Short mmCIF file of C-alpha atoms in Angstrom, two decimals:
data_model
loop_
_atom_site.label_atom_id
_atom_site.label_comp_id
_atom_site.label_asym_id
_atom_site.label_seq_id
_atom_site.Cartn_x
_atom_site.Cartn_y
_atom_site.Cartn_z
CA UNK C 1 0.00 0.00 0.00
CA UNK C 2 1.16 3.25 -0.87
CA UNK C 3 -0.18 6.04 1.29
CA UNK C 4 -1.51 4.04 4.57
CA UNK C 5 1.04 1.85 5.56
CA UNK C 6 3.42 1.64 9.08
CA UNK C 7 5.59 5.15 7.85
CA UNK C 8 2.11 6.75 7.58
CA UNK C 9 1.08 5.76 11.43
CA UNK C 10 4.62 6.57 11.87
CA UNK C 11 4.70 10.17 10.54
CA UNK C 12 1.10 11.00 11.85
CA UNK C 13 2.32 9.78 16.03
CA UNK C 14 5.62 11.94 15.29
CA UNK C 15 2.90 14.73 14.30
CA UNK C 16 0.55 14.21 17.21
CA UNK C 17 3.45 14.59 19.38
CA UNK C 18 4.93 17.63 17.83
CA UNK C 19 2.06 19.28 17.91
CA UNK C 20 1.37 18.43 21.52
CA UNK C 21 4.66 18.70 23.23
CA UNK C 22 6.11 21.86 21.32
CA UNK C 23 5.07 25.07 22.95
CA UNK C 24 1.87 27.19 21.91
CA UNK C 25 0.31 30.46 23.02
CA UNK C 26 -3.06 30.78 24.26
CA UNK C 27 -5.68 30.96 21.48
CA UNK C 28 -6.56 33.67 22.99
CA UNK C 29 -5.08 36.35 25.39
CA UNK C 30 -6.25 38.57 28.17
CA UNK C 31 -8.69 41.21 27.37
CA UNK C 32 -7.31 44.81 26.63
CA UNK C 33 -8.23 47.28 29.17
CA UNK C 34 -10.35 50.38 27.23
CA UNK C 35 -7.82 52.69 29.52
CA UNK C 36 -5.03 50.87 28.70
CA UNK C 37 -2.63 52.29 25.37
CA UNK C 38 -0.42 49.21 25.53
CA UNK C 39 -2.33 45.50 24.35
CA UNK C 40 -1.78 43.40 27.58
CA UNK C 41 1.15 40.97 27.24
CA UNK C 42 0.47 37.58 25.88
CA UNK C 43 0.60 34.98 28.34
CA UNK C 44 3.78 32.46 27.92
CA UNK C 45 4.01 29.57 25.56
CA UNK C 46 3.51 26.29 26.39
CA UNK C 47 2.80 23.01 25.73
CA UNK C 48 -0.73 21.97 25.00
CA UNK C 49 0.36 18.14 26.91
CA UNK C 50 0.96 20.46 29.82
CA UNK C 51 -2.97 20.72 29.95
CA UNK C 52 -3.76 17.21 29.09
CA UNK C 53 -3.98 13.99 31.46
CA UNK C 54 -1.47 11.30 31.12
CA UNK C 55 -4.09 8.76 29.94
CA UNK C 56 -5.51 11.18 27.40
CA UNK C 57 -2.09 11.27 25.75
CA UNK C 58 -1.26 8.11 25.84
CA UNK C 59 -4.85 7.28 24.23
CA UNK C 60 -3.48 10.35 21.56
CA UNK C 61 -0.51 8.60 21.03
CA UNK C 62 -2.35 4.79 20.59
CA UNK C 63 -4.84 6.71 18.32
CA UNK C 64 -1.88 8.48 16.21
CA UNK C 65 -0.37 4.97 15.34
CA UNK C 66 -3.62 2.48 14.68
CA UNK C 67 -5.83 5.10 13.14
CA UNK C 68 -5.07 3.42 10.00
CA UNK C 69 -4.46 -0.16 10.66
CA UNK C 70 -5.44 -2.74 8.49
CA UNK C 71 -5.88 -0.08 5.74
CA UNK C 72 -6.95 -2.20 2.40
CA UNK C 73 -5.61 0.75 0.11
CA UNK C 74 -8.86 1.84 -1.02
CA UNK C 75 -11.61 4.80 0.27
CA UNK C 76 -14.91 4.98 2.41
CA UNK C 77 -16.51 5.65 -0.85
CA UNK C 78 -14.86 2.78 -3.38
CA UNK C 79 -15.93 0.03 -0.29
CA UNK C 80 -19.42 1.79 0.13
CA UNK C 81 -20.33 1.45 -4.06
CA UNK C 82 -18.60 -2.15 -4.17
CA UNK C 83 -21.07 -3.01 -1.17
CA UNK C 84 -17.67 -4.59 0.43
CA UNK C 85 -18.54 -6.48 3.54
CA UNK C 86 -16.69 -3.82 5.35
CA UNK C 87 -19.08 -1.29 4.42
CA UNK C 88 -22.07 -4.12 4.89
CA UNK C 89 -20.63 -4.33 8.55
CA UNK C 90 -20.52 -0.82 9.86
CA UNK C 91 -24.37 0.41 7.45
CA UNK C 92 -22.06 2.01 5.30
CA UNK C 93 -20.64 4.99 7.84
CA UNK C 94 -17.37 5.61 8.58
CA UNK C 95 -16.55 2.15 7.30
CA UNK C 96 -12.51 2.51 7.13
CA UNK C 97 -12.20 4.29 10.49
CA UNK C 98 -14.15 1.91 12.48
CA UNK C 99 -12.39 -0.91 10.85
CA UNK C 100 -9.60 0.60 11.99
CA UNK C 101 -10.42 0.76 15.77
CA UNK C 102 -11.90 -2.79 15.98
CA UNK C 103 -9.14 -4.29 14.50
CA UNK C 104 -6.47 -2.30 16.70
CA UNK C 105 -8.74 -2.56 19.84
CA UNK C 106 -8.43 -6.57 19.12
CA UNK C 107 -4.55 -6.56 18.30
CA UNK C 108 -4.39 -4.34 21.99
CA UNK C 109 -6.61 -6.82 23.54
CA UNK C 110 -3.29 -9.96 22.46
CA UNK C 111 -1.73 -10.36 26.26
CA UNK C 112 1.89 -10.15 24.31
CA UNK C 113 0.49 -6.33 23.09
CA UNK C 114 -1.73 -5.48 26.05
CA UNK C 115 -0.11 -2.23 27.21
CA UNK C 116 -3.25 -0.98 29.03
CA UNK C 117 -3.69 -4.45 31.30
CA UNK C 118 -2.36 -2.29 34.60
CA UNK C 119 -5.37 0.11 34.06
CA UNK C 120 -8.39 -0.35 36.33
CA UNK C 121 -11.69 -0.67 34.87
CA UNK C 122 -12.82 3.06 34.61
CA UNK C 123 -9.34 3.94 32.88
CA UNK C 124 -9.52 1.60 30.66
CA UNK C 125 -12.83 2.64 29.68
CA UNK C 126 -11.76 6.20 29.16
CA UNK C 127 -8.99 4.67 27.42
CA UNK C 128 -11.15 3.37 24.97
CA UNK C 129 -13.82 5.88 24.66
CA UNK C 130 -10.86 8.23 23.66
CA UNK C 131 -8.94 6.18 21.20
CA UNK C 132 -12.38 5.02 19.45
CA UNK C 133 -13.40 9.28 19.44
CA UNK C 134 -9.59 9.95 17.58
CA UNK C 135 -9.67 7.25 15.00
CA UNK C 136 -13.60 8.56 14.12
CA UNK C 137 -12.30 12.13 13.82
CA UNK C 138 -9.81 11.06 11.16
CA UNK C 139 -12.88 10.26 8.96
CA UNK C 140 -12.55 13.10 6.14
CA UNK C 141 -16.57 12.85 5.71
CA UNK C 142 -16.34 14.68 8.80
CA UNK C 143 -13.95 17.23 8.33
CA UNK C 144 -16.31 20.41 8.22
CA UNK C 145 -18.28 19.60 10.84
CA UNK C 146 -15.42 19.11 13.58
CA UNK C 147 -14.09 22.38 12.25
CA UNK C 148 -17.02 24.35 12.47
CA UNK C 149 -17.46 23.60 16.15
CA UNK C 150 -13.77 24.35 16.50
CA UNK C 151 -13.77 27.37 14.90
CA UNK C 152 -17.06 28.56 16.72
CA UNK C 153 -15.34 27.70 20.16
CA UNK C 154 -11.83 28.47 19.37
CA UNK C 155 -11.94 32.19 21.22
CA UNK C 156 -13.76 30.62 24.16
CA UNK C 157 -11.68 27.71 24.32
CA UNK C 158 -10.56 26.35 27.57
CA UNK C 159 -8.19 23.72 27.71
CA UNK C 160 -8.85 22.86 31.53
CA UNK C 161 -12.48 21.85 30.43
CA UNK C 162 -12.69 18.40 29.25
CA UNK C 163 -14.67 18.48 26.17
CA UNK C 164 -12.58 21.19 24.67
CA UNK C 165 -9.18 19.17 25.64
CA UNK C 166 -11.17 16.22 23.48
CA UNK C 167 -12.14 18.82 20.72
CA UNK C 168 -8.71 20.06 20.45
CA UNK C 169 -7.03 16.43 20.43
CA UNK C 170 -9.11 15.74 17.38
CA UNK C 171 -7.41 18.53 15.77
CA UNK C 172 -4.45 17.64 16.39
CA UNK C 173 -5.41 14.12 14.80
CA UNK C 174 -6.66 15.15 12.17
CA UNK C 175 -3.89 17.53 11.43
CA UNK C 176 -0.95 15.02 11.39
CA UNK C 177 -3.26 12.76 9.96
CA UNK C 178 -2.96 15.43 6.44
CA UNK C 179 0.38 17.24 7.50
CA UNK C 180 1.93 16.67 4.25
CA UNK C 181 1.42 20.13 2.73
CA UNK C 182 3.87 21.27 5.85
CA UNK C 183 6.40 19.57 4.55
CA UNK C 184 9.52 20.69 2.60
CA UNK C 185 8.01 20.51 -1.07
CA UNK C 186 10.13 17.18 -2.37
CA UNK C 187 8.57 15.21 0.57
CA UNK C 188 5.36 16.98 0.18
CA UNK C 189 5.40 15.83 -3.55
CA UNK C 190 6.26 11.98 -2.92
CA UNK C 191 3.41 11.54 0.01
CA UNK C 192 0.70 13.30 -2.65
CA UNK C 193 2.08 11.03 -5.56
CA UNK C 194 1.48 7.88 -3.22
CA UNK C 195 -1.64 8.44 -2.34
CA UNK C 196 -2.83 9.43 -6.12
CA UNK C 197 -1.51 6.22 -7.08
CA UNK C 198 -3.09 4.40 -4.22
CA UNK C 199 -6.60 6.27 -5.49
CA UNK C 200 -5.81 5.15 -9.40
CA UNK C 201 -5.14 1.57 -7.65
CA UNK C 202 -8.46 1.50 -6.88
CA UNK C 203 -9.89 1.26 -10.85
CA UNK C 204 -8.70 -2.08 -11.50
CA UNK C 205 -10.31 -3.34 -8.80
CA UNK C 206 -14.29 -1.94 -9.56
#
């Protein structure tokens, strides 16, 4: 496969962690006084894992390298028209993404990969709620959607609240998920050529 193999997972957990270990600034800063002639300093830069729970990462992290496991090399849409059993499975919604997070939840669940056995029972709930919201968000049929709500909440965002610490890690997701256009333009150029020949894979197989 092309585009979704093991460097893919790779690059998109290097991005995930990038993004959530290298410092940011607020999204938004104090407000400016009407008396004031000077705009307020900004508030220091830091990391967004500095607001995030050590089993919210680590469920990040998980998410970052299975979002795409099992990947057959072909789209939502290709499995959805061949009425693939994939698509039969999950009623034809989000079929790639939650093949990815059954088939990763039941490589985890292998005692010789079970990383998460030392959790109790509500963290490993949490665990899974999280990694299962992650690999969802990477579905590109939602793209618009989750960045509506971000943008509507993004100047009232607060990172210590739990839902927005959930909205943002979907951003960050879905950001390394499609990071390539950050990239110097020679790597850019070889990650869009694989996955254009991974879509033109997909006609001699209709």
């Amino acid at each position: 496969i092309q585009d979704h193999n093991r460097v893919h997972a790779a690059d998109v957990l290097h991005g995930c962690y990038y993004l959530t270990c290298h410092p940011v600034r607020p999204l938004i800063g104090p407000a400016t006084s009407p008396d004031s002639l000077l705009p307020p300093p900004l508030p220091p830069a830091a990391p967004i894992s500095s607001s995030m729970s050590t089993l919210e990462l680590m469920a990040l992290y998980t998410a970052a390298a299975m979002h795409d496991y099992d990947h057959p090399g072909r789209t939502n849409a290709f499995l959805v028209a061949a009425e693939d059993k994939k698509a039969i499975l999950y009623n034809d919604r989000s079929v790639l993404e939650n093949h990815h997070a059954a088939e990763s939840w039941r490589l985890l669940q292998l005692k010789e990969n079970n990383f998460i056995e030392t959790l109790d029972s509500a963290e490993t709930k949490r665990f899974r709620y999280l990694v299962l919201e992650y690999i969802l968000a990477t579905d590109l049929k939602q793209h618009f959607e989750i960045i509506m709500t971000f943008n509507e909440k993004s100047s009232e965002m607060e990172l210590l609240n739990e839902s927005d610490r959930l909205l943002m890690a979907k951003m960050i997701i879905k950001m390394a998920d499609i990071n390539s256009p950050t990239k110097p333009y020679g790597l850019h150029r070889q990650w869009t050529e694989r996955i254009c020949q991974e879509f033109y894979e997909q006609v001699g197989h209709f």
